[in-house]
PDB file of C-alpha atoms in Angstrom:
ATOM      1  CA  UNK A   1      19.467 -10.097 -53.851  1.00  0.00           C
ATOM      2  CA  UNK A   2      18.594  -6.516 -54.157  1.00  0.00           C
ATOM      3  CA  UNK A   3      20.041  -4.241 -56.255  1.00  0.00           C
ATOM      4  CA  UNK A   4      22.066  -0.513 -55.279  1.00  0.00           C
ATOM      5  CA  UNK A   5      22.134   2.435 -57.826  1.00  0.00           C
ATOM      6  CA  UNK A   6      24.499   5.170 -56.658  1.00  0.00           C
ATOM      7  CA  UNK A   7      23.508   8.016 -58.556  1.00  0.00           C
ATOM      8  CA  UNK A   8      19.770   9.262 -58.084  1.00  0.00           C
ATOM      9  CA  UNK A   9      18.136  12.477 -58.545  1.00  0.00           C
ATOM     10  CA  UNK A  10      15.142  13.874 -56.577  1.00  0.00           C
ATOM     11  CA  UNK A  11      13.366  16.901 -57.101  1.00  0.00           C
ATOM     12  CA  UNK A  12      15.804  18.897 -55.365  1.00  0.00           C
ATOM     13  CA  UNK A  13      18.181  19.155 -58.487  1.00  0.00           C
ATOM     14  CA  UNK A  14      16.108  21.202 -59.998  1.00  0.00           C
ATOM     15  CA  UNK A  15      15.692  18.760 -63.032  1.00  0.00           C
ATOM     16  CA  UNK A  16      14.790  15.826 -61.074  1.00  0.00           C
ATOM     17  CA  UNK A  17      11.005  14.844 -60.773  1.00  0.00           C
ATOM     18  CA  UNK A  18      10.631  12.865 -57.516  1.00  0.00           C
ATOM     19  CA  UNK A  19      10.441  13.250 -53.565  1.00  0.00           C
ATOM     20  CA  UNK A  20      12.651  11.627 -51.419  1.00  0.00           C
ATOM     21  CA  UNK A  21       9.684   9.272 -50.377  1.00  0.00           C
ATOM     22  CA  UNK A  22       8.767   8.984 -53.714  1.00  0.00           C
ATOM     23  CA  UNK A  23      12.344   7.617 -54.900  1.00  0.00           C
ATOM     24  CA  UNK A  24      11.939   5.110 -51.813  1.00  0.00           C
ATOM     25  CA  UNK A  25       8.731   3.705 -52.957  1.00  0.00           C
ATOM     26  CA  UNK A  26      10.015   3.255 -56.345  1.00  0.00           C
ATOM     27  CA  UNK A  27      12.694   1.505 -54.805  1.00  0.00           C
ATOM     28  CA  UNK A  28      10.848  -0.808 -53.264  1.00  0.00           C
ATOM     29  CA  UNK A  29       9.223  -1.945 -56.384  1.00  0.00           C
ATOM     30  CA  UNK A  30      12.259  -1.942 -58.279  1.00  0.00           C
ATOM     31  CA  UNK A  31      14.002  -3.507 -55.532  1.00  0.00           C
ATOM     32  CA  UNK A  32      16.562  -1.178 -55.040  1.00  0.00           C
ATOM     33  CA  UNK A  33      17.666  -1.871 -51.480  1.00  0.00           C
ATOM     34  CA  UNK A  34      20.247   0.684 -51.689  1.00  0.00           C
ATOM     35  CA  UNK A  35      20.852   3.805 -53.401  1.00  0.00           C
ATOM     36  CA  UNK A  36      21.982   7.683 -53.088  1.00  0.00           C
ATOM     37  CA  UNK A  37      20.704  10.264 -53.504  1.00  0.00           C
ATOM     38  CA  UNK A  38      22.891  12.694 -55.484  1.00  0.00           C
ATOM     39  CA  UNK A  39      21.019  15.518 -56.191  1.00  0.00           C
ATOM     40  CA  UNK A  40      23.019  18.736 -58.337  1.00  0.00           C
ATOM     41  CA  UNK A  41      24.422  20.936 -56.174  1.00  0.00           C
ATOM     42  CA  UNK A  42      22.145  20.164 -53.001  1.00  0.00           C
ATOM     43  CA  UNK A  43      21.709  17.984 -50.159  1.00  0.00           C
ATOM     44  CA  UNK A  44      17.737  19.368 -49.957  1.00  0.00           C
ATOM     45  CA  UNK A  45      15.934  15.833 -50.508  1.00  0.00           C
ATOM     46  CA  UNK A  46      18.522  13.310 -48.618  1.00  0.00           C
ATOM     47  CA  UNK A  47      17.031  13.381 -45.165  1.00  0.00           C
ATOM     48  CA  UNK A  48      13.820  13.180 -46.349  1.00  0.00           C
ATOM     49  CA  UNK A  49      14.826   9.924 -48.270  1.00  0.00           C
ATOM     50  CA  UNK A  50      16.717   8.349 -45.163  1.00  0.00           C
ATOM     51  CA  UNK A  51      13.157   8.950 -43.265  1.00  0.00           C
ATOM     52  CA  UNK A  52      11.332   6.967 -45.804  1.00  0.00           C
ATOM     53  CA  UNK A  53      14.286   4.732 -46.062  1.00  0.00           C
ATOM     54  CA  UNK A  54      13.754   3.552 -42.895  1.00  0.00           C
ATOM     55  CA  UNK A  55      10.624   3.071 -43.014  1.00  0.00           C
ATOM     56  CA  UNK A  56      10.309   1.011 -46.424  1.00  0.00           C
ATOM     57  CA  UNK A  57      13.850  -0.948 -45.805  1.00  0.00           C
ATOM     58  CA  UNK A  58      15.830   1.250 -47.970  1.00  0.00           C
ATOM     59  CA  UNK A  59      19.387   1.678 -47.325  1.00  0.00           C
ATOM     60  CA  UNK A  60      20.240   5.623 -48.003  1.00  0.00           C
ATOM     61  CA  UNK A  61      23.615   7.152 -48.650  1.00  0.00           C
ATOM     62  CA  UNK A  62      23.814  10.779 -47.856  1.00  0.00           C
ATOM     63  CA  UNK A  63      24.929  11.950 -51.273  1.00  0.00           C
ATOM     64  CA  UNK A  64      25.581  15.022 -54.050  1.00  0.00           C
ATOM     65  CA  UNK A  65      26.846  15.831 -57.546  1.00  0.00           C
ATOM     66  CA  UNK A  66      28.219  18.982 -57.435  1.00  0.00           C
ATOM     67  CA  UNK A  67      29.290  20.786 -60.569  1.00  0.00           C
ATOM     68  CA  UNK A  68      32.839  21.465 -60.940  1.00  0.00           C
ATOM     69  CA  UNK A  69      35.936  22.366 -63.224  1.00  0.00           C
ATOM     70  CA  UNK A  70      39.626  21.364 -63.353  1.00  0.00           C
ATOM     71  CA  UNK A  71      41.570  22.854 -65.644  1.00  0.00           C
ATOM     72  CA  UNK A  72      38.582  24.706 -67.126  1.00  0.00           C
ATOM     73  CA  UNK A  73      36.983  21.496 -67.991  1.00  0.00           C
ATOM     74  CA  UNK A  74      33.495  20.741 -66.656  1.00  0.00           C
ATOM     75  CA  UNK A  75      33.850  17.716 -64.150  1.00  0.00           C
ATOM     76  CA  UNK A  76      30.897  16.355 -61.948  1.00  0.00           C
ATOM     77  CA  UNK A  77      32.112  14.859 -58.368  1.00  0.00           C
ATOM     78  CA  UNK A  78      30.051  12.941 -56.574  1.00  0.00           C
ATOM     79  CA  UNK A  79      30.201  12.747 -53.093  1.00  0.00           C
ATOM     80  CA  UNK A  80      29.096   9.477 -50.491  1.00  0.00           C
ATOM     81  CA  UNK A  81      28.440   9.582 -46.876  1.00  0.00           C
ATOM     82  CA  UNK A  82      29.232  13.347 -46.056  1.00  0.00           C
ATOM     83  CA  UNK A  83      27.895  14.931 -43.157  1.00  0.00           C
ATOM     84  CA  UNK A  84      24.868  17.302 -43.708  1.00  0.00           C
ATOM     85  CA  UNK A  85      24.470  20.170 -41.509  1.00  0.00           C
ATOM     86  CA  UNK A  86      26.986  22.677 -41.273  1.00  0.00           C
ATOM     87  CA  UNK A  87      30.114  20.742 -43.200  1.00  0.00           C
ATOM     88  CA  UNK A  88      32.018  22.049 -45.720  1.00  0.00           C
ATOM     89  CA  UNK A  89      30.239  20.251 -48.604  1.00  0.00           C
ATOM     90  CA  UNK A  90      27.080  21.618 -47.157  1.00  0.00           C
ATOM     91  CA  UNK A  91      28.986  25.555 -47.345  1.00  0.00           C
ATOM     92  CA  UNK A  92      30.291  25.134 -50.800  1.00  0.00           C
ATOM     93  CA  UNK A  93      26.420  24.127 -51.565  1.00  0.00           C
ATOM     94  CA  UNK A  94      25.155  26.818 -50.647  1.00  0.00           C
ATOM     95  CA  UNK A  95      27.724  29.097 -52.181  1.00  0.00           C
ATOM     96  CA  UNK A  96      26.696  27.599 -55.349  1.00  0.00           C
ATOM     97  CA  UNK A  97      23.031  27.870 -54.527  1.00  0.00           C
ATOM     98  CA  UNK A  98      24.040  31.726 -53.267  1.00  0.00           C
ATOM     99  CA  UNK A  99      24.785  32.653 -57.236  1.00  0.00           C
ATOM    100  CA  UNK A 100      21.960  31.077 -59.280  1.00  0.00           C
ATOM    101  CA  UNK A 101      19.191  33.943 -59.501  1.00  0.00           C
ATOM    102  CA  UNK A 102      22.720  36.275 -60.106  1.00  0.00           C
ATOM    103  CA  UNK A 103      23.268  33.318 -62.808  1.00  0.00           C
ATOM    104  CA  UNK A 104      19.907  33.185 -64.139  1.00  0.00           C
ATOM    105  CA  UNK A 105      19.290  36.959 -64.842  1.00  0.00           C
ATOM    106  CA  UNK A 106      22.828  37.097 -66.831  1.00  0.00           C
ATOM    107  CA  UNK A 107      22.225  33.420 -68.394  1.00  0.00           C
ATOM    108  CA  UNK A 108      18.818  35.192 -70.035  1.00  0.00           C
ATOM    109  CA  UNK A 109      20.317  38.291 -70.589  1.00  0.00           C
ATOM    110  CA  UNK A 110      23.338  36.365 -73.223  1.00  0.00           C
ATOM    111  CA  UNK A 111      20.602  34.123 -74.556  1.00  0.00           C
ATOM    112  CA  UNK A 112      18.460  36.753 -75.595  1.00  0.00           C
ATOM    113  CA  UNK A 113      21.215  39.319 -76.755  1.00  0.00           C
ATOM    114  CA  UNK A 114      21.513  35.596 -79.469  1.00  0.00           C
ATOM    115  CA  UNK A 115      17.665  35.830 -80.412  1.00  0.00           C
ATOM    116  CA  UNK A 116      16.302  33.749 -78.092  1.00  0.00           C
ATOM    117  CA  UNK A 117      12.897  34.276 -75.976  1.00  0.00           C
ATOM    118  CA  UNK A 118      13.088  33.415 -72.513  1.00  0.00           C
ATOM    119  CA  UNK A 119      10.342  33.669 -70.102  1.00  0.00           C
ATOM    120  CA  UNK A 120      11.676  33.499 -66.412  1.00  0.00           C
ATOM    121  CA  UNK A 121       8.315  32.105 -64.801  1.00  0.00           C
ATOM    122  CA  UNK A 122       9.012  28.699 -67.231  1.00  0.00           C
ATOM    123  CA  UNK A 123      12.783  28.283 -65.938  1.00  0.00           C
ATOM    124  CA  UNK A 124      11.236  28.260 -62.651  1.00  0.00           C
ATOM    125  CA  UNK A 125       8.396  26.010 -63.997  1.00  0.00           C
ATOM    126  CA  UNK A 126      10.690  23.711 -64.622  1.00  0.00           C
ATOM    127  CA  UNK A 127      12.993  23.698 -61.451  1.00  0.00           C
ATOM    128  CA  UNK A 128       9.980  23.631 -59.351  1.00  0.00           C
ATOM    129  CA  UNK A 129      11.469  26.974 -57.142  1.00  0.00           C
ATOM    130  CA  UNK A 130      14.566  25.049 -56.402  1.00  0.00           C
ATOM    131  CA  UNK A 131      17.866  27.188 -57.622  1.00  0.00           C
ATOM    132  CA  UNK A 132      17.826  26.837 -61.331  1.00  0.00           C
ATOM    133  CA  UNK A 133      20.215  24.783 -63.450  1.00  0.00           C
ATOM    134  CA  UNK A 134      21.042  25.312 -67.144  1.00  0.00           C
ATOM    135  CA  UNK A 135      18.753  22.405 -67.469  1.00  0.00           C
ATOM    136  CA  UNK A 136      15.489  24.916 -66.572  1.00  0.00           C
ATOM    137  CA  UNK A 137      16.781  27.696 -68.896  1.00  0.00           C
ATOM    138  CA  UNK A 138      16.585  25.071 -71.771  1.00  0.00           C
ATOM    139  CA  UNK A 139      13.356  24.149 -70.871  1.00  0.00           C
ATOM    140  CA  UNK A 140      12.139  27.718 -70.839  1.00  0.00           C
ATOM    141  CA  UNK A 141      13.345  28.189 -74.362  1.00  0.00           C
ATOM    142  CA  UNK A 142      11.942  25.300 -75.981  1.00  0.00           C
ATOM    143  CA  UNK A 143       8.407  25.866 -74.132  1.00  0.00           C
ATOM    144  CA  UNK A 144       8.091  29.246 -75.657  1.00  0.00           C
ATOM    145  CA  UNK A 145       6.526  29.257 -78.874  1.00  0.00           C
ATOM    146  CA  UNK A 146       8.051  32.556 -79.529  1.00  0.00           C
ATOM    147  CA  UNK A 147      11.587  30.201 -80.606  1.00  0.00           C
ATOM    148  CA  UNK A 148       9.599  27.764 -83.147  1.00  0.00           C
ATOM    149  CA  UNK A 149      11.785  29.705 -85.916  1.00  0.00           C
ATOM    150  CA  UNK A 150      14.817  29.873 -84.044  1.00  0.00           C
ATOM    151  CA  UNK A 151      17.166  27.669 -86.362  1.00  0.00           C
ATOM    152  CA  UNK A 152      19.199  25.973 -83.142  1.00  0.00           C
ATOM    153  CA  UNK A 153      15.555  25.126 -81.671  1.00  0.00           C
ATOM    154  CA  UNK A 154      14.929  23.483 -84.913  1.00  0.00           C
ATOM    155  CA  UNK A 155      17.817  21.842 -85.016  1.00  0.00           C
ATOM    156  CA  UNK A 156      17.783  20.142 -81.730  1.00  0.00           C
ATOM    157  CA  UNK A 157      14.101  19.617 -81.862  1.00  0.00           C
ATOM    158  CA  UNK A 158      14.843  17.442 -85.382  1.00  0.00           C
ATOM    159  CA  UNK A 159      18.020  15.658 -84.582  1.00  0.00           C
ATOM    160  CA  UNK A 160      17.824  14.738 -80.708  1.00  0.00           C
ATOM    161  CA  UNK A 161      16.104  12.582 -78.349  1.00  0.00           C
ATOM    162  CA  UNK A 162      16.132  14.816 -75.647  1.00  0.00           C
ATOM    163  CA  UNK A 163      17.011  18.336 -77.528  1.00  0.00           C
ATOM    164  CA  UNK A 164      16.335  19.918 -73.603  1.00  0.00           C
ATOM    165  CA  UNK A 165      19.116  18.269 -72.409  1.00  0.00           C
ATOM    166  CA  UNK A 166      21.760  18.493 -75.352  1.00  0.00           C
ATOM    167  CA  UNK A 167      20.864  22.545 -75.848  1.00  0.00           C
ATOM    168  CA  UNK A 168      22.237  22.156 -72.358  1.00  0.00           C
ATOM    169  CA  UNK A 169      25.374  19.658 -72.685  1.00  0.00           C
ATOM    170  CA  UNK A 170      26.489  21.405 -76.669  1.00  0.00           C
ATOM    171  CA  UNK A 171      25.704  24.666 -75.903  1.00  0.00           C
ATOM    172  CA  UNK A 172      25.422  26.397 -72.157  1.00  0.00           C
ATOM    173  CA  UNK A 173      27.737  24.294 -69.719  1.00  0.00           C
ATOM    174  CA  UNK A 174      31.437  25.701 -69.156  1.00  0.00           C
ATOM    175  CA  UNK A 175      33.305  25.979 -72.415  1.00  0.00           C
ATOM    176  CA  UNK A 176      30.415  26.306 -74.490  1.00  0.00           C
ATOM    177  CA  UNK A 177      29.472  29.242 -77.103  1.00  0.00           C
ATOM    178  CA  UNK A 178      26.544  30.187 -74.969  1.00  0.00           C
ATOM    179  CA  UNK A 179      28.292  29.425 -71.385  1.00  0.00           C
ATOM    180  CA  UNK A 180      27.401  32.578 -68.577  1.00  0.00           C
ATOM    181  CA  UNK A 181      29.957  32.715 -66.123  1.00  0.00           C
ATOM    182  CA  UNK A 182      28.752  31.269 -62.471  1.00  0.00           C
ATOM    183  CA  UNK A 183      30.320  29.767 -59.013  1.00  0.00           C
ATOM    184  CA  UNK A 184      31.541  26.528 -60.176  1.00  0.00           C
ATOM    185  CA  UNK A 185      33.877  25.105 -57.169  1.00  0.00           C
ATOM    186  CA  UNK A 186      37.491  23.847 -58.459  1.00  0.00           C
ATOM    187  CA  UNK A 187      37.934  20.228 -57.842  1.00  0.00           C
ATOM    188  CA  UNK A 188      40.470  20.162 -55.295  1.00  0.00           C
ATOM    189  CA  UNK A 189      38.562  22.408 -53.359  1.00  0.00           C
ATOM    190  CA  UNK A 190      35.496  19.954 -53.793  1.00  0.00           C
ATOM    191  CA  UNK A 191      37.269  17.089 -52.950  1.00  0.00           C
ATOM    192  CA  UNK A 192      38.867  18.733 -50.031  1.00  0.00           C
ATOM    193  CA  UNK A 193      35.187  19.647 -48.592  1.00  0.00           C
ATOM    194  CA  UNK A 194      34.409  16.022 -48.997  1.00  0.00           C
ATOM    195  CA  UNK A 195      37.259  15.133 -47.476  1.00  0.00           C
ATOM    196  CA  UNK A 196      36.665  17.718 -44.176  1.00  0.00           C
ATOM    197  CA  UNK A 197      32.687  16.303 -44.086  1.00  0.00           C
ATOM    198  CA  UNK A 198      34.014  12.365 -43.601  1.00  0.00           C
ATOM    199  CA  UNK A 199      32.741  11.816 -46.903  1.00  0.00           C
ATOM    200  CA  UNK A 200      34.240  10.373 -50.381  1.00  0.00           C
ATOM    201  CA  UNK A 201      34.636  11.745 -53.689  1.00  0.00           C
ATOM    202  CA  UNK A 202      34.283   9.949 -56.890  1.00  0.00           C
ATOM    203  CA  UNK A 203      34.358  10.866 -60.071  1.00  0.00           C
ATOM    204  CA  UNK A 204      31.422  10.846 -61.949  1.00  0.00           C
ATOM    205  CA  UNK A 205      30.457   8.952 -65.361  1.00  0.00           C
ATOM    206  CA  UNK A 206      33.577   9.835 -67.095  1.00  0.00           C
ATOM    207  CA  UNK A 207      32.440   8.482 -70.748  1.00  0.00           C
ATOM    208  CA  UNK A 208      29.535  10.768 -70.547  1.00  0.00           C
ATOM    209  CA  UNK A 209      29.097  13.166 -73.804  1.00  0.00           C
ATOM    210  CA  UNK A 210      30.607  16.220 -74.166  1.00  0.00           C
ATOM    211  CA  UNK A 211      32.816  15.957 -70.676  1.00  0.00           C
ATOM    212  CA  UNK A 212      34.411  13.120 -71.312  1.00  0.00           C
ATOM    213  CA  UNK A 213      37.544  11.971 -69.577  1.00  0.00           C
ATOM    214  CA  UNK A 214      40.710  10.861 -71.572  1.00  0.00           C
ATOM    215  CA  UNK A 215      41.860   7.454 -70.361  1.00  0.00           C
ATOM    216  CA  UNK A 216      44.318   6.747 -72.884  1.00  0.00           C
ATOM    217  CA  UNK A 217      46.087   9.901 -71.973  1.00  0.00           C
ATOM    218  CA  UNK A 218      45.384   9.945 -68.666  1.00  0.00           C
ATOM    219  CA  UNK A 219      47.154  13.294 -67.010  1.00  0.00           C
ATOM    220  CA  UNK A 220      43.814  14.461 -66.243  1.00  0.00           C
ATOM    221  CA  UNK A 221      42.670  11.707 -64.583  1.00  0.00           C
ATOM    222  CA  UNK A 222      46.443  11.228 -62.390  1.00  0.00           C
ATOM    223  CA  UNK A 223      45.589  15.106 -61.746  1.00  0.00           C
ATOM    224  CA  UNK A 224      42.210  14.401 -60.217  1.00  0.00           C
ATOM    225  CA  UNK A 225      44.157  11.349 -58.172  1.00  0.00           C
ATOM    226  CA  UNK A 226      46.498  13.682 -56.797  1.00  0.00           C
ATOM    227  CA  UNK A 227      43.947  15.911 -55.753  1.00  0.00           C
ATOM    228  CA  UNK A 228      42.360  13.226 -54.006  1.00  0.00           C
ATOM    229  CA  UNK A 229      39.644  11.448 -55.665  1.00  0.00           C
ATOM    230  CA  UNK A 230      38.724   7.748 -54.231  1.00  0.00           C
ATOM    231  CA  UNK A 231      37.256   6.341 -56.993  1.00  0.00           C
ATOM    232  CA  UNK A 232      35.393   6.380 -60.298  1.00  0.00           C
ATOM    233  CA  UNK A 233      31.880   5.537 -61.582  1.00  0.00           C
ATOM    234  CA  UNK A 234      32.817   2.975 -64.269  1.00  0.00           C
ATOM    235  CA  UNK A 235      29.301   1.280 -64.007  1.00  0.00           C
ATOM    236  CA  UNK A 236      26.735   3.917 -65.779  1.00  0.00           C
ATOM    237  CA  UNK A 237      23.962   3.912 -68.097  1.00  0.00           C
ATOM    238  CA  UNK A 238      25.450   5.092 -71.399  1.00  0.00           C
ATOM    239  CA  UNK A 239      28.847   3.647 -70.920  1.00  0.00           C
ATOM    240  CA  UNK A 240      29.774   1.166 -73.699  1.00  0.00           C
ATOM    241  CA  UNK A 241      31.198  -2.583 -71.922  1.00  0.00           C
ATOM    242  CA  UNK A 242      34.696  -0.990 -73.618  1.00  0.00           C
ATOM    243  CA  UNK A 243      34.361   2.450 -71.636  1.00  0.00           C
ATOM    244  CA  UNK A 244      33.538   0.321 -68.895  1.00  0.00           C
ATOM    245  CA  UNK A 245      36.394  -2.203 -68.805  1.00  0.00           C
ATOM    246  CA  UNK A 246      38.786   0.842 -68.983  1.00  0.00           C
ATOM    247  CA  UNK A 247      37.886   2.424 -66.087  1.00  0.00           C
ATOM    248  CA  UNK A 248      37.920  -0.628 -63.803  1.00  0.00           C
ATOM    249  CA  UNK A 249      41.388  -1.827 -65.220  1.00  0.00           C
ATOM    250  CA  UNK A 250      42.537   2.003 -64.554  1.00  0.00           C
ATOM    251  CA  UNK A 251      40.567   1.445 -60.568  1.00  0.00           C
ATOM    252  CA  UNK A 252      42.044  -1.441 -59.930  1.00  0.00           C
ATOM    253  CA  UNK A 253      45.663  -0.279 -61.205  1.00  0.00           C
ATOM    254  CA  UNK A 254      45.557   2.813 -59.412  1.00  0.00           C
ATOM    255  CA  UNK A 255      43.336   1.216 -56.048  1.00  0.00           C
ATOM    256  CA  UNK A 256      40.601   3.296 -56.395  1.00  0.00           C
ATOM    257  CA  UNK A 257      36.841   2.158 -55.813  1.00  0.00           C
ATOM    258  CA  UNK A 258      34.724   1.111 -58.549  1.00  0.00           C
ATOM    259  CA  UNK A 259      31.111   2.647 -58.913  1.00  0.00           C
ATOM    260  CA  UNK A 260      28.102   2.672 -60.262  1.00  0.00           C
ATOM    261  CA  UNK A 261      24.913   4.457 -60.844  1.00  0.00           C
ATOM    262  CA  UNK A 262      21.975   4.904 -63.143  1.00  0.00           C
ATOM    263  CA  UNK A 263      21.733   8.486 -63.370  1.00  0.00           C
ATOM    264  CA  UNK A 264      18.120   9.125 -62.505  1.00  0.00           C
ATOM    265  CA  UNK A 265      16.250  11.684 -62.829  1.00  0.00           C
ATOM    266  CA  UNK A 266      12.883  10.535 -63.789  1.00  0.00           C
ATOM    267  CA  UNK A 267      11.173  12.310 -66.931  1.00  0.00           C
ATOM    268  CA  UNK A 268      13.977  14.722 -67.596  1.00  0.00           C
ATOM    269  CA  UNK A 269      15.566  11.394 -68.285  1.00  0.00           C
ATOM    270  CA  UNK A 270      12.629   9.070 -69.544  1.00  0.00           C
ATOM    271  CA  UNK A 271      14.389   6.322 -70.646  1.00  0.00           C
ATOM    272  CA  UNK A 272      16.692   5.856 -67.515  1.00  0.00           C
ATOM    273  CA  UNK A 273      14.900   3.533 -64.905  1.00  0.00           C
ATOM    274  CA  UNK A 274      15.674   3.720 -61.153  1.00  0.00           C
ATOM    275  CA  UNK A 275      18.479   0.338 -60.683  1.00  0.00           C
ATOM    276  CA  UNK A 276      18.633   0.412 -64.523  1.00  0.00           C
ATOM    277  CA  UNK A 277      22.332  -1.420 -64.253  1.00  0.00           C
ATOM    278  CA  UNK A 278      21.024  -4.217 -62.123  1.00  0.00           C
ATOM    279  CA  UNK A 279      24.183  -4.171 -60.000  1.00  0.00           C
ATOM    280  CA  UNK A 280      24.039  -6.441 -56.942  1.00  0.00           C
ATOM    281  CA  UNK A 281      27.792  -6.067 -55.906  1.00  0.00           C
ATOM    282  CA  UNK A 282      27.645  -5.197 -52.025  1.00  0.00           C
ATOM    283  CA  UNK A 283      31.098  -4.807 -52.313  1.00  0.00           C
ATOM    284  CA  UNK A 284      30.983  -1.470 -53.638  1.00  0.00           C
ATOM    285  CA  UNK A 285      28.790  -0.116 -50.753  1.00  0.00           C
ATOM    286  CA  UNK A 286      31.417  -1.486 -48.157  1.00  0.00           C
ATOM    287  CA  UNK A 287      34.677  -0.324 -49.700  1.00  0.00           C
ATOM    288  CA  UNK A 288      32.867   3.569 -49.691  1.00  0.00           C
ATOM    289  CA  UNK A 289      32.007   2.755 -45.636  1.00  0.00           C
ATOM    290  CA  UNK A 290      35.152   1.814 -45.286  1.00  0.00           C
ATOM    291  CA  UNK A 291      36.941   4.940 -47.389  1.00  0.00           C
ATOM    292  CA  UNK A 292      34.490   6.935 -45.504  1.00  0.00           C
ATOM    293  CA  UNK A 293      35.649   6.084 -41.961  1.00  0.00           C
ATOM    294  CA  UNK A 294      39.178   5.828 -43.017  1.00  0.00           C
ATOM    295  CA  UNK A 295      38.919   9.383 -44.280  1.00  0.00           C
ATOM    296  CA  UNK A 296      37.109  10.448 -40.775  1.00  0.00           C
ATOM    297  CA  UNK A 297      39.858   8.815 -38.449  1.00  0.00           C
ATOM    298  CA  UNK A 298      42.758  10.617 -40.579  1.00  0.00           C
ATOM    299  CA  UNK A 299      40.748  13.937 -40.437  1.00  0.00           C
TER     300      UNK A 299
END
């Protein structure tokens, strides 16, 4: 039987390495007969992978992971089956897309008023000319030899596995000391674009460092029910079988669909492999079809 993953990354996120027909024809050798692509903050690489799809006998699910806050908390929603052109997923996209090079110039601006040496041509390096995430302003600081001294670069550099990607999680996302204001949509306005492009919204990897969701005290998460959400990612990469068996027992209490997804992005995330959770349970594909055109026949 062939396994799904429900939370890939292509190029188009900025911090993602592969084409859509290059995620396919890993697929195929991973055999991964069905996956999403869930790129941050864009829908630019999804048709291209349900072309190749097609072709190589890949089932594709029109996907995203957009970037959002409730509460001013940092929350990523994914999103399954929404229509593509001209939906309101699509508009909030490219509102988000609208403010990056605003974003980018004031996110360099902050760093280097804090010492840092940023070269602009790097963070653009790195997100290969798609709009550029905190991810490629990272990059651009530890490729410049100019912050060897710096003592956070140090730090980072000496203490963590993947220091581009924790500068980014412990220091510039919402909340954070080094955090530059941006469009970041609120989550019932998310979830109600979903909801208006026949699509489903899910929340994404809720164990995951430095935005985790409470589940003991779960307001937030009732909140995010309220609002809509139809599910939650409890199958992901770094979440421990506790994690795990919390957020199915809080699904299944509350009826919402169980997820899952491997997160990846290819050598941003090196030790993430495409189907990584070997998950074979079909029955998560169907019960997001069926949310999907229950959500399309109320709307």
């Amino acid at each position: 039987m062939g396994k799904l993953d429900l939370h890939v990354h292509s190029r188009a996120s900025g911090d993602g390495e592969l084409s859509g027909e290059e995620i396919i024809r890993l697929a195929v050798k991973e055999n991964v007969t069905t996956l999403a692509i869930t790129d941050h903050d864009s829908i630019g690489e999804v048709k291209n992978a349900m072309f190749w799809g097609k072709r190589l006998g890949v089932e594709v699910i029109s996907g995203t992971e957009v970037f959002c806050r409730n509460k001013d908390k940092p929350v990523h929603m994914l999103a399954y089956y929404i229509e593509l052109d001209n939906s309101a997923v699509s508009k909030i996209i490219g509102k988000v897309q609208g403010d990056r090079k605003r974003w980018l110039k004031a996110q360099i601006e902050l760093l280097e008023e804090h010492g840092f040496y940023i070269d602009e041509k790097n963070a653009y390096e790195f997100c290969k000319d798609n709009p550029p995430l905190p991810s490629a302003v990272s990059y651009a600081i530890f490729k410049d030899d100019r912050n060897s001294r710096n003592p956070f670069v140090i730090e980072y550099k000496e203490k963590c596995e993947n220091p581009v990607l924790e500068f980014v999680s412990q220091l510039l996302v919402c909340g954070k000391p080094f955090f530059s204001p941006n469009y970041i949509p609120e989550t019932k306005e998310f979830i109600d674009a979903v909801h208006q492009s026949g699509g489903v919204a899910i929340l994404a990897h809720p164990g995951y460092k430095q935005m985790e969701v409470d589940f003991n005290n779960t307001e937030f998460i009732d909140d995010l029910v309220k609002q809509g959400i139809s599910g939650v990612e409890a199958y992901y990469t770094t979440h421990t079988e506790e994690e795990t068996k919390k957020y199915v027992e809080y699904c299944n209490k509350h009826n919402l669909i169980v997820t899952s997804g491997s997160d990846f992005h290819g050598k941003f995330k090196p030790s993430i492999i495409l189907g990584q959770l070997n998950m074979t349970d079909y029955k998560i594909v169907e019960n997001l079809k069926k949310e999907s055109d229950k959500i399309r026949e109320q709307g």
